[in-house]
XYZ file of C-alpha atoms in Angstrom:
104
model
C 8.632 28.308 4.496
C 11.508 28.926 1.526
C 11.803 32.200 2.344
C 12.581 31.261 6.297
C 15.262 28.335 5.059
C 16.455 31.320 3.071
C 16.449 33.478 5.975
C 18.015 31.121 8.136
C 21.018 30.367 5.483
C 21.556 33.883 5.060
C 22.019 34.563 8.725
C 24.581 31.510 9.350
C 26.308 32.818 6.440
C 26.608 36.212 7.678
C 27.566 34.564 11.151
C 30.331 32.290 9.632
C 31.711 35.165 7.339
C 31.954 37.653 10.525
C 33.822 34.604 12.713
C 36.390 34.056 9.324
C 36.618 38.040 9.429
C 37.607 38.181 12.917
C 40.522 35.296 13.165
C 42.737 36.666 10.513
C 45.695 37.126 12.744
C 48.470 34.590 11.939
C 48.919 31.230 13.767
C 51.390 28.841 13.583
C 50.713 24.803 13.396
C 53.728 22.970 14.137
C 53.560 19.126 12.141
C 56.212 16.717 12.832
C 59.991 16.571 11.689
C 60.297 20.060 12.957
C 57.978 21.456 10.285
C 55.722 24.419 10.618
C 53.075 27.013 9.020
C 51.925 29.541 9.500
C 48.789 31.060 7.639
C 45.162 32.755 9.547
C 43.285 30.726 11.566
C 40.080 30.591 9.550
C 42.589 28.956 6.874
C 43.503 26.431 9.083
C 39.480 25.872 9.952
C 38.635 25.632 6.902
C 41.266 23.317 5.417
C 40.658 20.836 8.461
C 36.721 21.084 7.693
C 37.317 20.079 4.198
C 39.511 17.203 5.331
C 36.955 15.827 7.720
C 34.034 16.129 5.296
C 36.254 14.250 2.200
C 37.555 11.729 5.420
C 33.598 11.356 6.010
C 32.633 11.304 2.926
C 35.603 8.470 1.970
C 34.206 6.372 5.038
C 30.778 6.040 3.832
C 31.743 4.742 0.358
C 32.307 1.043 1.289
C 29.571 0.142 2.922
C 27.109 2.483 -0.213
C 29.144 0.011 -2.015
C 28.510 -3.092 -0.743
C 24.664 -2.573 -0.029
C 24.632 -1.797 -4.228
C 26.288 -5.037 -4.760
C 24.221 -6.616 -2.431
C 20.577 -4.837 -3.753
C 21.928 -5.730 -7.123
C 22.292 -9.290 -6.878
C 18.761 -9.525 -4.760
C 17.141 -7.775 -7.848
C 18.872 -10.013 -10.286
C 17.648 -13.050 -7.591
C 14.082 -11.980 -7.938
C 14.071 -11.383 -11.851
C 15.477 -15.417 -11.947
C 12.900 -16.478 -9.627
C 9.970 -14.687 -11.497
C 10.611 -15.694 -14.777
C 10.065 -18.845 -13.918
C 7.778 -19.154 -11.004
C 4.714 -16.683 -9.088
C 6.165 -13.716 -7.251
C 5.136 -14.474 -4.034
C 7.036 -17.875 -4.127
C 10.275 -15.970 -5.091
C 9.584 -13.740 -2.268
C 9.722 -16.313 0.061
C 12.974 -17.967 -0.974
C 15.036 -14.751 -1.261
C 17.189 -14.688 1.683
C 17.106 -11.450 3.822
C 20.350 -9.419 3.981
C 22.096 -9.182 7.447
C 21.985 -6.201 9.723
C 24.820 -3.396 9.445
C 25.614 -4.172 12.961
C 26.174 -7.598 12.513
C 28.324 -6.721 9.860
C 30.595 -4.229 11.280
């Protein structure tokens, strides 16, 4: 099975690497205020790729945030409760975070 995942990774590589060796021939991006550059295509690809992934990447930090906050404080919660009273009592008094739907 790790030498098919290695298979398969090799072959998309080769893939990409043969699409990045074809669009070499310059393009030119026009931005606004009458600027413009002009660089190979697979540049351009790959600079927008990176962009989206860090955008992506940027977009899933506050919520990981706030579900760490929120995890935190329910583990503090349930330390409080059991130090001074059974488990199963803290359980039930421990208030259930809401849904990420409701949230958003």
């Amino acid at each position: 099975m790790r030498y098919l995942a290695w298979l398969v990774k090799i072959v998309v590589f080769l893939v990409l690497f043969a699409f990045a060796i074809k669009n070499t021939h310059p393009v030119l991006l026009h931005g606004l205020l009458a600027t413009s550059w002009q660089a190979p295509l697979v540049v351009f690809l790959l600079l927008f790729f990176v962009l989206g992934a860090i955008a992506g990447v940027l977009t899933l930090l506050l919520p990981l945030t706030r579900l760490r906050r929120e995890l935190q404080a329910a583990r503090q919660q349930l330390a409080e409760a059991s130090a001074t009273e059974p488990v199963a009592a803290a359980m039930r008094r421990i208030e259930p975070a809401q849904p990420l739907d409701a949230v958003i």
